[in-house]
Amino acid sequence: MPRFKPLNYQQNAMVVINYLDQLQAGTFEHAIHHLIDSKLDLSVFYPKYQNDATGRPAYDPAALLKIILFAYS
């Protein structure tokens, strides 16, 4: 029998966060976001993904790179 993540149907709190509103100009997080979105060419990663027609949607390499760089800092 497969295992699934447990569902909580009685969740009574939902936090809506707009991540772009959380980025403040002049911070390291804002610099990472700006550099990866506007300066780096991440197209080298795209041929590795073979899920155009089938398969689960993958995480964007830009988002993963932002997480790695911020965590490493």
N, CA, C and O atoms as a Tripos MOL2 file, in Angstrom:
@<TRIPOS>MOLECULE
protein
  292   291    73     0     0
PROTEIN
NO_CHARGES

@<TRIPOS>ATOM
      1 N           0.8450   -1.1810    0.0000 N.3       1 MET1
      2 CA          0.0000    0.0000    0.0000 C.3       1 MET1
      3 C           0.8890    1.2420    0.0000 C.2       1 MET1
      4 O           1.8210    1.3270    0.8000 O.2       1 MET1
      5 N           0.6210    2.1950   -0.8720 N.am      2 PRO2
      6 CA          1.4470    3.4050   -0.9200 C.3       2 PRO2
      7 C           1.2430    4.2830    0.3060 C.2       2 PRO2
      8 O           0.1840    4.2910    0.9330 O.2       2 PRO2
      9 N           2.3010    5.0210    0.6200 N.am      3 ARG3
     10 CA          2.2170    5.9770    1.7290 C.3       3 ARG3
     11 C           2.0260    7.3670    1.1570 C.2       3 ARG3
     12 O           2.6640    7.7470    0.1740 O.2       3 ARG3
     13 N           1.1490    8.1090    1.7800 N.am      4 PHE4
     14 CA          0.8690    9.4770    1.3540 C.3       4 PHE4
     15 C           1.1150   10.4310    2.5100 C.2       4 PHE4
     16 O           1.0930   10.0290    3.6730 O.2       4 PHE4
     17 N           1.3440   11.6680    2.1950 N.am      5 LYS5
     18 CA          1.4430   12.6870    3.2310 C.3       5 LYS5
     19 C           0.0790   12.8380    3.8840 C.2       5 LYS5
     20 O          -0.9390   12.8330    3.1910 O.2       5 LYS5
     21 N           0.0410   12.9700    5.1880 N.am      6 PRO6
     22 CA         -1.2680   13.1260    5.8490 C.3       6 PRO6
     23 C          -1.9190   14.4680    5.5090 C.2       6 PRO6
     24 O          -1.2520   15.5000    5.4380 O.2       6 PRO6
     25 N          -3.2230   14.4280    5.3040 N.am      7 LEU7
     26 CA         -3.9790   15.6430    5.0120 C.3       7 LEU7
     27 C          -4.6430   16.1470    6.2770 C.2       7 LEU7
     28 O          -5.1280   15.3590    7.0890 O.2       7 LEU7
     29 N          -4.6640   17.4540    6.4420 N.am      8 ASN8
     30 CA         -5.3250   18.0710    7.5820 C.3       8 ASN8
     31 C          -6.4890   18.8910    7.0460 C.2       8 ASN8
     32 O          -6.3090   20.0420    6.6470 O.2       8 ASN8
     33 N          -7.6770   18.3050    7.0340 N.am      9 TYR9
     34 CA         -8.8470   18.9940    6.5160 C.3       9 TYR9
     35 C          -9.4000   20.0280    7.4940 C.2       9 TYR9
     36 O         -10.2680   20.8200    7.1260 O.2       9 TYR9
     37 N          -8.9140   20.0330    8.7240 N.am     10 GLN10
     38 CA         -9.4000   20.9930    9.7130 C.3      10 GLN10
     39 C          -8.3980   22.1240    9.9110 C.2      10 GLN10
     40 O          -8.3250   22.7140   10.9890 O.2      10 GLN10
     41 N          -7.6480   22.4140    8.8970 N.am     11 GLN11
     42 CA         -6.6920   23.5120    8.9850 C.3      11 GLN11
     43 C          -7.4560   24.8200    9.1460 C.2      11 GLN11
     44 O          -8.3530   25.1230    8.3590 O.2      11 GLN11
     45 N          -7.1070   25.5750   10.1460 N.am     12 ASN12
     46 CA         -7.8520   26.8020   10.4100 C.3      12 ASN12
     47 C          -7.0190   28.0660   10.2080 C.2      12 ASN12
     48 O          -7.4710   29.1630   10.5360 O.2      12 ASN12
     49 N          -5.8310   27.9260    9.6840 N.am     13 ALA13
     50 CA         -5.0010   29.1040    9.4480 C.3      13 ALA13
     51 C          -4.3690   29.0090    8.0640 C.2      13 ALA13
     52 O          -3.8700   27.9600    7.6560 O.2      13 ALA13
     53 N          -4.4040   30.1040    7.3750 N.am     14 MET14
     54 CA         -3.7550   30.1600    6.0730 C.3      14 MET14
     55 C          -3.0280   31.4900    5.9770 C.2      14 MET14
     56 O          -3.6270   32.5520    6.1450 O.2      14 MET14
     57 N          -1.7490   31.4220    5.7080 N.am     15 VAL15
     58 CA         -0.9430   32.6210    5.6180 C.3      15 VAL15
     59 C          -0.6670   32.8850    4.1450 C.2      15 VAL15
     60 O          -0.0580   32.0610    3.4640 O.2      15 VAL15
     61 N          -1.1100   34.0210    3.6630 N.am     16 VAL16
     62 CA         -0.8770   34.3970    2.2880 C.3      16 VAL16
     63 C           0.3180   35.3480    2.2580 C.2      16 VAL16
     64 O           0.2900   36.4210    2.8600 O.2      16 VAL16
     65 N           1.3580   34.9390    1.5520 N.am     17 ILE17
     66 CA          2.5790   35.7310    1.5010 C.3      17 ILE17
     67 C           2.9070   36.0250    0.0470 C.2      17 ILE17
     68 O           2.9400   35.1170   -0.7830 O.2      17 ILE17
     69 N           3.1490   37.2780   -0.2550 N.am     18 ASN18
     70 CA          3.6510   37.6670   -1.5610 C.3      18 ASN18
     71 C           5.1570   37.8320   -1.4090 C.2      18 ASN18
     72 O           5.6230   38.7830   -0.7810 O.2      18 ASN18
     73 N           5.9130   36.9090   -1.9840 N.am     19 TYR19
     74 CA          7.3530   36.9080   -1.7640 C.3      19 TYR19
     75 C           8.0440   38.1240   -2.3660 C.2      19 TYR19
     76 O           9.0560   38.5790   -1.8330 O.2      19 TYR19
     77 N           7.5250   38.6520   -3.4530 N.am     20 LEU20
     78 CA          8.1510   39.8470   -4.0290 C.3      20 LEU20
     79 C           7.9950   41.0580   -3.1210 C.2      20 LEU20
     80 O           8.8490   41.9450   -3.1190 O.2      20 LEU20
     81 N           6.9120   41.1050   -2.3490 N.am     21 ASP21
     82 CA          6.7460   42.2010   -1.3930 C.3      21 ASP21
     83 C           7.7280   42.0840   -0.2280 C.2      21 ASP21
     84 O           8.0190   43.0750    0.4410 O.2      21 ASP21
     85 N           8.2350   40.8810    0.0130 N.am     22 GLN22
     86 CA          9.1640   40.6660    1.1180 C.3      22 GLN22
     87 C          10.5880   41.0930    0.7720 C.2      22 GLN22
     88 O          11.3950   41.3460    1.6660 O.2      22 GLN22
     89 N          10.8990   41.1750   -0.5290 N.am     23 LEU23
     90 CA         12.2450   41.5820   -0.9420 C.3      23 LEU23
     91 C          12.3990   43.0890   -0.8100 C.2      23 LEU23
     92 O          11.6410   43.8540   -1.4080 O.2      23 LEU23
     93 N          13.3750   43.5070   -0.0310 N.am     24 GLN24
     94 CA         13.6300   44.9260    0.1560 C.3      24 GLN24
     95 C          14.8820   45.3030   -0.6190 C.2      24 GLN24
     96 O          15.8890   44.5970   -0.5710 O.2      24 GLN24
     97 N          14.8150   46.4130   -1.3280 N.am     25 ALA25
     98 CA         15.9590   46.8730   -2.1250 C.3      25 ALA25
     99 C          17.1830   47.0660   -1.2430 C.2      25 ALA25
    100 O          17.0830   47.5740   -0.1260 O.2      25 ALA25
    101 N          18.3330   46.6580   -1.7520 N.am     26 GLY26
    102 CA         19.5730   46.8170   -1.0160 C.3      26 GLY26
    103 C          19.9580   45.6290   -0.1680 C.2      26 GLY26
    104 O          21.0330   45.6290    0.4310 O.2      26 GLY26
    105 N          19.1150   44.6180   -0.0980 N.am     27 THR27
    106 CA         19.4340   43.4380    0.7010 C.3      27 THR27
    107 C          20.0970   42.3830   -0.1760 C.2      27 THR27
    108 O          20.0340   42.4510   -1.4040 O.2      27 THR27
    109 N          20.7250   41.4220    0.4600 N.am     28 PHE28
    110 CA         21.3780   40.3350   -0.2580 C.3      28 PHE28
    111 C          20.3610   39.5050   -1.0310 C.2      28 PHE28
    112 O          20.6330   39.0730   -2.1510 O.2      28 PHE28
    113 N          19.2000   39.2820   -0.4440 N.am     29 GLU29
    114 CA         18.1560   38.5080   -1.1100 C.3      29 GLU29
    115 C          17.7020   39.1900   -2.3960 C.2      29 GLU29
    116 O          17.4830   38.5330   -3.4130 O.2      29 GLU29
    117 N          17.5660   40.4930   -2.3410 N.am     30 HIS30
    118 CA         17.1580   41.2520   -3.5310 C.3      30 HIS30
    119 C          18.2390   41.1690   -4.6050 C.2      30 HIS30
    120 O          17.9250   41.0600   -5.7900 O.2      30 HIS30
    121 N          19.5010   41.2190   -4.2050 N.am     31 ALA31
    122 CA         20.5990   41.1230   -5.1660 C.3      31 ALA31
    123 C          20.6150   39.7630   -5.8490 C.2      31 ALA31
    124 O          20.7950   39.6880   -7.0640 O.2      31 ALA31
    125 N          20.4310   38.6910   -5.0920 N.am     32 ILE32
    126 CA         20.3670   37.3470   -5.6770 C.3      32 ILE32
    127 C          19.2180   37.2610   -6.6670 C.2      32 ILE32
    128 O          19.3900   36.7690   -7.7820 O.2      32 ILE32
    129 N          18.0510   37.7340   -6.2660 N.am     33 HIS33
    130 CA         16.8650   37.6960   -7.1330 C.3      33 HIS33
    131 C          17.1240   38.4630   -8.4230 C.2      33 HIS33
    132 O          16.8160   37.9680   -9.5070 O.2      33 HIS33
    133 N          17.6770   39.6430   -8.3230 N.am     34 HIS34
    134 CA         17.9290   40.4690   -9.5070 C.3      34 HIS34
    135 C          18.9610   39.8290  -10.4310 C.2      34 HIS34
    136 O          18.7670   39.7860  -11.6460 O.2      34 HIS34
    137 N          20.0560   39.3320   -9.8580 N.am     35 LEU35
    138 CA         21.1130   38.7530  -10.6810 C.3      35 LEU35
    139 C          20.6500   37.5050  -11.4230 C.2      35 LEU35
    140 O          20.9460   37.3390  -12.6060 O.2      35 LEU35
    141 N          19.9370   36.6410  -10.7430 N.am     36 ILE36
    142 CA         19.5080   35.3920  -11.3820 C.3      36 ILE36
    143 C          18.4130   35.6430  -12.4030 C.2      36 ILE36
    144 O          18.4080   35.0140  -13.4610 O.2      36 ILE36
    145 N          17.4930   36.5410  -12.1160 N.am     37 ASP37
    146 CA         16.3880   36.7800  -13.0460 C.3      37 ASP37
    147 C          16.7810   37.6140  -14.2560 C.2      37 ASP37
    148 O          16.2130   37.4330  -15.3330 O.2      37 ASP37
    149 N          17.7390   38.5220  -14.1030 N.am     38 SER38
    150 CA         17.9990   39.4300  -15.2210 C.3      38 SER38
    151 C          19.4050   39.3240  -15.8170 C.2      38 SER38
    152 O          19.6180   39.7940  -16.9350 O.2      38 SER38
    153 N          20.3490   38.7380  -15.1270 N.am     39 LYS39
    154 CA         21.7250   38.7230  -15.6260 C.3      39 LYS39
    155 C          22.2160   37.3450  -16.0660 C.2      39 LYS39
    156 O          23.0180   37.2520  -16.9960 O.2      39 LYS39
    157 N          21.7550   36.2780  -15.4220 N.am     40 LEU40
    158 CA         22.2590   34.9490  -15.7300 C.3      40 LEU40
    159 C          21.4170   34.2750  -16.8130 C.2      40 LEU40
    160 O          20.1960   34.4240  -16.8470 O.2      40 LEU40
    161 N          22.0860   33.5350  -17.6960 N.am     41 ASP41
    162 CA         21.4090   32.7380  -18.7100 C.3      41 ASP41
    163 C          21.3540   31.3040  -18.2090 C.2      41 ASP41
    164 O          22.3720   30.6110  -18.1970 O.2      41 ASP41
    165 N          20.1890   30.8590  -17.7990 N.am     42 LEU42
    166 CA         20.0290   29.5210  -17.2370 C.3      42 LEU42
    167 C          19.5370   28.5110  -18.2670 C.2      42 LEU42
    168 O          19.0930   27.4230  -17.9020 O.2      42 LEU42
    169 N          19.6100   28.8580  -19.5430 N.am     43 SER43
    170 CA         19.1150   27.9520  -20.5780 C.3      43 SER43
    171 C          19.9510   26.6830  -20.6830 C.2      43 SER43
    172 O          19.5130   25.7200  -21.3130 O.2      43 SER43
    173 N          21.1270   26.6510  -20.0930 N.am     44 VAL44
    174 CA         21.9510   25.4510  -20.1140 C.3      44 VAL44
    175 C          21.2750   24.3070  -19.3420 C.2      44 VAL44
    176 O          21.5520   23.1380  -19.6080 O.2      44 VAL44
    177 N          20.4030   24.6320  -18.4030 N.am     45 PHE45
    178 CA         19.7120   23.6210  -17.6200 C.3      45 PHE45
    179 C          18.4990   23.0280  -18.3410 C.2      45 PHE45
    180 O          18.0930   21.9080  -18.0310 O.2      45 PHE45
    181 N          17.9190   23.7480  -19.2860 N.am     46 TYR46
    182 CA         16.6560   23.3520  -19.8930 C.3      46 TYR46
    183 C          16.6910   22.0420  -20.6700 C.2      46 TYR46
    184 O          15.7040   21.3080  -20.6220 O.2      46 TYR46
    185 N          17.7700   21.6970  -21.3870 N.am     47 PRO47
    186 CA         17.7640   20.4110  -22.1070 C.3      47 PRO47
    187 C          17.6890   19.1830  -21.2000 C.2      47 PRO47
    188 O          17.3090   18.1070  -21.6610 O.2      47 PRO47
    189 N          18.0390   19.3180  -19.9370 N.am     48 LYS48
    190 CA         17.9860   18.1850  -19.0050 C.3      48 LYS48
    191 C          16.5530   17.7770  -18.6700 C.2      48 LYS48
    192 O          16.3200   16.6440  -18.2500 O.2      48 LYS48
    193 N          15.6060   18.6700  -18.8450 N.am     49 TYR49
    194 CA         14.2170   18.3850  -18.4980 C.3      49 TYR49
    195 C          13.5180   17.7290  -19.6830 C.2      49 TYR49
    196 O          13.5110   18.2760  -20.7860 O.2      49 TYR49
    197 N          12.9370   16.5690  -19.4560 N.am     50 GLN50
    198 CA         12.2620   15.8130  -20.5100 C.3      50 GLN50
    199 C          10.7750   15.6590  -20.1870 C.2      50 GLN50
    200 O          10.1910   14.6140  -20.4770 O.2      50 GLN50
    201 N          10.1630   16.6660  -19.6030 N.am     51 ASN51
    202 CA          8.7660   16.5530  -19.1800 C.3      51 ASN51
    203 C           7.8540   17.5210  -19.9330 C.2      51 ASN51
    204 O           6.9240   18.0800  -19.3520 O.2      51 ASN51
    205 N           8.1170   17.7140  -21.2040 N.am     52 ASP52
    206 CA          7.2820   18.6280  -21.9820 C.3      52 ASP52
    207 C           5.8540   18.1150  -22.1080 C.2      52 ASP52
    208 O           4.9050   18.8550  -21.8470 O.2      52 ASP52
    209 N           5.6940   16.8600  -22.5050 N.am     53 ALA53
    210 CA          4.3610   16.3090  -22.7480 C.3      53 ALA53
    211 C           3.8480   15.4860  -21.5740 C.2      53 ALA53
    212 O           2.6550   15.5060  -21.2710 O.2      53 ALA53
    213 N           4.7330   14.7750  -20.9260 N.am     54 THR54
    214 CA          4.3150   13.9230  -19.8170 C.3      54 THR54
    215 C           5.1990   14.1830  -18.6170 C.2      54 THR54
    216 O           6.2310   14.8480  -18.7180 O.2      54 THR54
    217 N           4.7930   13.6640  -17.5060 N.am     55 GLY55
    218 CA          5.5800   13.8110  -16.2900 C.3      55 GLY55
    219 C           5.1340   14.9930  -15.4530 C.2      55 GLY55
    220 O           4.3550   15.8440  -15.8840 O.2      55 GLY55
    221 N           5.6490   15.0100  -14.2670 N.am     56 ARG56
    222 CA          5.2970   16.0660  -13.3190 C.3      56 ARG56
    223 C           6.0460   17.3530  -13.6560 C.2      56 ARG56
    224 O           7.2030   17.2980  -14.0730 O.2      56 ARG56
    225 N           5.4070   18.5070  -13.4810 N.am     57 PRO57
    226 CA          6.1230   19.7690  -13.6960 C.3      57 PRO57
    227 C           7.3100   19.8840  -12.7300 C.2      57 PRO57
    228 O           7.2060   19.5290  -11.5570 O.2      57 PRO57
    229 N           8.4030   20.3710  -13.2300 N.am     58 ALA58
    230 CA          9.6180   20.4790  -12.4310 C.3      58 ALA58
    231 C           9.7170   21.8610  -11.8010 C.2      58 ALA58
    232 O           9.0330   22.7990  -12.2090 O.2      58 ALA58
    233 N          10.5800   21.9640  -10.8040 N.am     59 TYR59
    234 CA         10.8780   23.2630  -10.2180 C.3      59 TYR59
    235 C          11.7390   24.0620  -11.1860 C.2      59 TYR59
    236 O          12.5710   23.4950  -11.8930 O.2      59 TYR59
    237 N          11.5440   25.3610  -11.2210 N.am     60 ASP60
    238 CA         12.3210   26.2400  -12.0820 C.3      60 ASP60
    239 C          13.7650   26.2820  -11.5840 C.2      60 ASP60
    240 O          13.9880   26.5030  -10.3930 O.2      60 ASP60
    241 N          14.7510   26.0780  -12.4600 N.am     61 PRO61
    242 CA         16.1490   26.1250  -12.0250 C.3      61 PRO61
    243 C          16.5310   27.4660  -11.3890 C.2      61 PRO61
    244 O          17.3990   27.5070  -10.5170 O.2      61 PRO61
    245 N          15.9000   28.5450  -11.8100 N.am     62 ALA62
    246 CA         16.1980   29.8450  -11.2060 C.3      62 ALA62
    247 C          15.8140   29.8560   -9.7300 C.2      62 ALA62
    248 O          16.5620   30.3660   -8.8960 O.2      62 ALA62
    249 N          14.6530   29.2970   -9.4070 N.am     63 ALA63
    250 CA         14.2170   29.2540   -8.0100 C.3      63 ALA63
    251 C          15.1380   28.3640   -7.1810 C.2      63 ALA63
    252 O          15.4780   28.7040   -6.0480 O.2      63 ALA63
    253 N          15.5380   27.2380   -7.7380 N.am     64 LEU64
    254 CA         16.4320   26.3420   -7.0040 C.3      64 LEU64
    255 C          17.7940   26.9890   -6.7670 C.2      64 LEU64
    256 O          18.3760   26.8450   -5.6920 O.2      64 LEU64
    257 N          18.2920   27.6920   -7.7610 N.am     65 LEU65
    258 CA         19.5750   28.3670   -7.6040 C.3      65 LEU65
    259 C          19.5000   29.4750   -6.5600 C.2      65 LEU65
    260 O          20.4450   29.6720   -5.7960 O.2      65 LEU65
    261 N          18.3970   30.1900   -6.5230 N.am     66 LYS66
    262 CA         18.2110   31.2270   -5.5010 C.3      66 LYS66
    263 C          18.2280   30.6180   -4.1100 C.2      66 LYS66
    264 O          18.8480   31.1650   -3.1980 O.2      66 LYS66
    265 N          17.5530   29.4930   -3.9410 N.am     67 ILE67
    266 CA         17.5050   28.8240   -2.6360 C.3      67 ILE67
    267 C          18.8960   28.3680   -2.2190 C.2      67 ILE67
    268 O          19.3010   28.5610   -1.0730 O.2      67 ILE67
    269 N          19.6270   27.7600   -3.1540 N.am     68 ILE68
    270 CA         20.9630   27.2570   -2.8350 C.3      68 ILE68
    271 C          21.9080   28.3890   -2.4560 C.2      68 ILE68
    272 O          22.6280   28.2850   -1.4630 O.2      68 ILE68
    273 N          21.9160   29.4720   -3.2340 N.am     69 LEU69
    274 CA         22.8130   30.5900   -2.9450 C.3      69 LEU69
    275 C          22.4670   31.2750   -1.6300 C.2      69 LEU69
    276 O          23.3540   31.6540   -0.8650 O.2      69 LEU69
    277 N          21.1640   31.4320   -1.3720 N.am     70 PHE70
    278 CA         20.7830   32.0710   -0.1130 C.3      70 PHE70
    279 C          21.1140   31.1730    1.0720 C.2      70 PHE70
    280 O          21.5810   31.6570    2.1030 O.2      70 PHE70
    281 N          20.8790   29.8780    0.9370 N.am     71 ALA71
    282 CA         21.1930   28.9540    2.0350 C.3      71 ALA71
    283 C          22.6930   28.8830    2.2780 C.2      71 ALA71
    284 O          23.1350   28.7820    3.4220 O.2      71 ALA71
    285 N          23.4740   28.9340    1.2080 N.am     72 TYR72
    286 CA         24.9250   28.8750    1.3520 C.3      72 TYR72
    287 C          25.4770   30.1330    2.0200 C.2      72 TYR72
    288 O          26.5060   30.0810    2.6950 O.2      72 TYR72
    289 N          24.8010   31.2530    1.8350 N.am     73 SER73
    290 CA         25.2960   32.4970    2.4180 C.3      73 SER73
    291 C          25.1100   32.4940    3.9150 C.2      73 SER73
    292 O          25.4690   33.4630    4.5840 O.2      73 SER73
@<TRIPOS>BOND
     1     1     2 1
     2     2     3 1
     3     3     4 2
     4     3     5 am
     5     5     6 1
     6     6     7 1
     7     7     8 2
     8     7     9 am
     9     9    10 1
    10    10    11 1
    11    11    12 2
    12    11    13 am
    13    13    14 1
    14    14    15 1
    15    15    16 2
    16    15    17 am
    17    17    18 1
    18    18    19 1
    19    19    20 2
    20    19    21 am
    21    21    22 1
    22    22    23 1
    23    23    24 2
    24    23    25 am
    25    25    26 1
    26    26    27 1
    27    27    28 2
    28    27    29 am
    29    29    30 1
    30    30    31 1
    31    31    32 2
    32    31    33 am
    33    33    34 1
    34    34    35 1
    35    35    36 2
    36    35    37 am
    37    37    38 1
    38    38    39 1
    39    39    40 2
    40    39    41 am
    41    41    42 1
    42    42    43 1
    43    43    44 2
    44    43    45 am
    45    45    46 1
    46    46    47 1
    47    47    48 2
    48    47    49 am
    49    49    50 1
    50    50    51 1
    51    51    52 2
    52    51    53 am
    53    53    54 1
    54    54    55 1
    55    55    56 2
    56    55    57 am
    57    57    58 1
    58    58    59 1
    59    59    60 2
    60    59    61 am
    61    61    62 1
    62    62    63 1
    63    63    64 2
    64    63    65 am
    65    65    66 1
    66    66    67 1
    67    67    68 2
    68    67    69 am
    69    69    70 1
    70    70    71 1
    71    71    72 2
    72    71    73 am
    73    73    74 1
    74    74    75 1
    75    75    76 2
    76    75    77 am
    77    77    78 1
    78    78    79 1
    79    79    80 2
    80    79    81 am
    81    81    82 1
    82    82    83 1
    83    83    84 2
    84    83    85 am
    85    85    86 1
    86    86    87 1
    87    87    88 2
    88    87    89 am
    89    89    90 1
    90    90    91 1
    91    91    92 2
    92    91    93 am
    93    93    94 1
    94    94    95 1
    95    95    96 2
    96    95    97 am
    97    97    98 1
    98    98    99 1
    99    99   100 2
   100    99   101 am
   101   101   102 1
   102   102   103 1
   103   103   104 2
   104   103   105 am
   105   105   106 1
   106   106   107 1
   107   107   108 2
   108   107   109 am
   109   109   110 1
   110   110   111 1
   111   111   112 2
   112   111   113 am
   113   113   114 1
   114   114   115 1
   115   115   116 2
   116   115   117 am
   117   117   118 1
   118   118   119 1
   119   119   120 2
   120   119   121 am
   121   121   122 1
   122   122   123 1
   123   123   124 2
   124   123   125 am
   125   125   126 1
   126   126   127 1
   127   127   128 2
   128   127   129 am
   129   129   130 1
   130   130   131 1
   131   131   132 2
   132   131   133 am
   133   133   134 1
   134   134   135 1
   135   135   136 2
   136   135   137 am
   137   137   138 1
   138   138   139 1
   139   139   140 2
   140   139   141 am
   141   141   142 1
   142   142   143 1
   143   143   144 2
   144   143   145 am
   145   145   146 1
   146   146   147 1
   147   147   148 2
   148   147   149 am
   149   149   150 1
   150   150   151 1
   151   151   152 2
   152   151   153 am
   153   153   154 1
   154   154   155 1
   155   155   156 2
   156   155   157 am
   157   157   158 1
   158   158   159 1
   159   159   160 2
   160   159   161 am
   161   161   162 1
   162   162   163 1
   163   163   164 2
   164   163   165 am
   165   165   166 1
   166   166   167 1
   167   167   168 2
   168   167   169 am
   169   169   170 1
   170   170   171 1
   171   171   172 2
   172   171   173 am
   173   173   174 1
   174   174   175 1
   175   175   176 2
   176   175   177 am
   177   177   178 1
   178   178   179 1
   179   179   180 2
   180   179   181 am
   181   181   182 1
   182   182   183 1
   183   183   184 2
   184   183   185 am
   185   185   186 1
   186   186   187 1
   187   187   188 2
   188   187   189 am
   189   189   190 1
   190   190   191 1
   191   191   192 2
   192   191   193 am
   193   193   194 1
   194   194   195 1
   195   195   196 2
   196   195   197 am
   197   197   198 1
   198   198   199 1
   199   199   200 2
   200   199   201 am
   201   201   202 1
   202   202   203 1
   203   203   204 2
   204   203   205 am
   205   205   206 1
   206   206   207 1
   207   207   208 2
   208   207   209 am
   209   209   210 1
   210   210   211 1
   211   211   212 2
   212   211   213 am
   213   213   214 1
   214   214   215 1
   215   215   216 2
   216   215   217 am
   217   217   218 1
   218   218   219 1
   219   219   220 2
   220   219   221 am
   221   221   222 1
   222   222   223 1
   223   223   224 2
   224   223   225 am
   225   225   226 1
   226   226   227 1
   227   227   228 2
   228   227   229 am
   229   229   230 1
   230   230   231 1
   231   231   232 2
   232   231   233 am
   233   233   234 1
   234   234   235 1
   235   235   236 2
   236   235   237 am
   237   237   238 1
   238   238   239 1
   239   239   240 2
   240   239   241 am
   241   241   242 1
   242   242   243 1
   243   243   244 2
   244   243   245 am
   245   245   246 1
   246   246   247 1
   247   247   248 2
   248   247   249 am
   249   249   250 1
   250   250   251 1
   251   251   252 2
   252   251   253 am
   253   253   254 1
   254   254   255 1
   255   255   256 2
   256   255   257 am
   257   257   258 1
   258   258   259 1
   259   259   260 2
   260   259   261 am
   261   261   262 1
   262   262   263 1
   263   263   264 2
   264   263   265 am
   265   265   266 1
   266   266   267 1
   267   267   268 2
   268   267   269 am
   269   269   270 1
   270   270   271 1
   271   271   272 2
   272   271   273 am
   273   273   274 1
   274   274   275 1
   275   275   276 2
   276   275   277 am
   277   277   278 1
   278   278   279 1
   279   279   280 2
   280   279   281 am
   281   281   282 1
   282   282   283 1
   283   283   284 2
   284   283   285 am
   285   285   286 1
   286   286   287 1
   287   287   288 2
   288   287   289 am
   289   289   290 1
   290   290   291 1
   291   291   292 2
@<TRIPOS>SUBSTRUCTURE
     1 MET1         2 RESIDUE 1 A MET
     2 PRO2         6 RESIDUE 1 A PRO
     3 ARG3        10 RESIDUE 1 A ARG
     4 PHE4        14 RESIDUE 1 A PHE
     5 LYS5        18 RESIDUE 1 A LYS
     6 PRO6        22 RESIDUE 1 A PRO
     7 LEU7        26 RESIDUE 1 A LEU
     8 ASN8        30 RESIDUE 1 A ASN
     9 TYR9        34 RESIDUE 1 A TYR
    10 GLN10       38 RESIDUE 1 A GLN
    11 GLN11       42 RESIDUE 1 A GLN
    12 ASN12       46 RESIDUE 1 A ASN
    13 ALA13       50 RESIDUE 1 A ALA
    14 MET14       54 RESIDUE 1 A MET
    15 VAL15       58 RESIDUE 1 A VAL
    16 VAL16       62 RESIDUE 1 A VAL
    17 ILE17       66 RESIDUE 1 A ILE
    18 ASN18       70 RESIDUE 1 A ASN
    19 TYR19       74 RESIDUE 1 A TYR
    20 LEU20       78 RESIDUE 1 A LEU
    21 ASP21       82 RESIDUE 1 A ASP
    22 GLN22       86 RESIDUE 1 A GLN
    23 LEU23       90 RESIDUE 1 A LEU
    24 GLN24       94 RESIDUE 1 A GLN
    25 ALA25       98 RESIDUE 1 A ALA
    26 GLY26      102 RESIDUE 1 A GLY
    27 THR27      106 RESIDUE 1 A THR
    28 PHE28      110 RESIDUE 1 A PHE
    29 GLU29      114 RESIDUE 1 A GLU
    30 HIS30      118 RESIDUE 1 A HIS
    31 ALA31      122 RESIDUE 1 A ALA
    32 ILE32      126 RESIDUE 1 A ILE
    33 HIS33      130 RESIDUE 1 A HIS
    34 HIS34      134 RESIDUE 1 A HIS
    35 LEU35      138 RESIDUE 1 A LEU
    36 ILE36      142 RESIDUE 1 A ILE
    37 ASP37      146 RESIDUE 1 A ASP
    38 SER38      150 RESIDUE 1 A SER
    39 LYS39      154 RESIDUE 1 A LYS
    40 LEU40      158 RESIDUE 1 A LEU
    41 ASP41      162 RESIDUE 1 A ASP
    42 LEU42      166 RESIDUE 1 A LEU
    43 SER43      170 RESIDUE 1 A SER
    44 VAL44      174 RESIDUE 1 A VAL
    45 PHE45      178 RESIDUE 1 A PHE
    46 TYR46      182 RESIDUE 1 A TYR
    47 PRO47      186 RESIDUE 1 A PRO
    48 LYS48      190 RESIDUE 1 A LYS
    49 TYR49      194 RESIDUE 1 A TYR
    50 GLN50      198 RESIDUE 1 A GLN
    51 ASN51      202 RESIDUE 1 A ASN
    52 ASP52      206 RESIDUE 1 A ASP
    53 ALA53      210 RESIDUE 1 A ALA
    54 THR54      214 RESIDUE 1 A THR
    55 GLY55      218 RESIDUE 1 A GLY
    56 ARG56      222 RESIDUE 1 A ARG
    57 PRO57      226 RESIDUE 1 A PRO
    58 ALA58      230 RESIDUE 1 A ALA
    59 TYR59      234 RESIDUE 1 A TYR
    60 ASP60      238 RESIDUE 1 A ASP
    61 PRO61      242 RESIDUE 1 A PRO
    62 ALA62      246 RESIDUE 1 A ALA
    63 ALA63      250 RESIDUE 1 A ALA
    64 LEU64      254 RESIDUE 1 A LEU
    65 LEU65      258 RESIDUE 1 A LEU
    66 LYS66      262 RESIDUE 1 A LYS
    67 ILE67      266 RESIDUE 1 A ILE
    68 ILE68      270 RESIDUE 1 A ILE
    69 LEU69      274 RESIDUE 1 A LEU
    70 PHE70      278 RESIDUE 1 A PHE
    71 ALA71      282 RESIDUE 1 A ALA
    72 TYR72      286 RESIDUE 1 A TYR
    73 SER73      290 RESIDUE 1 A SER
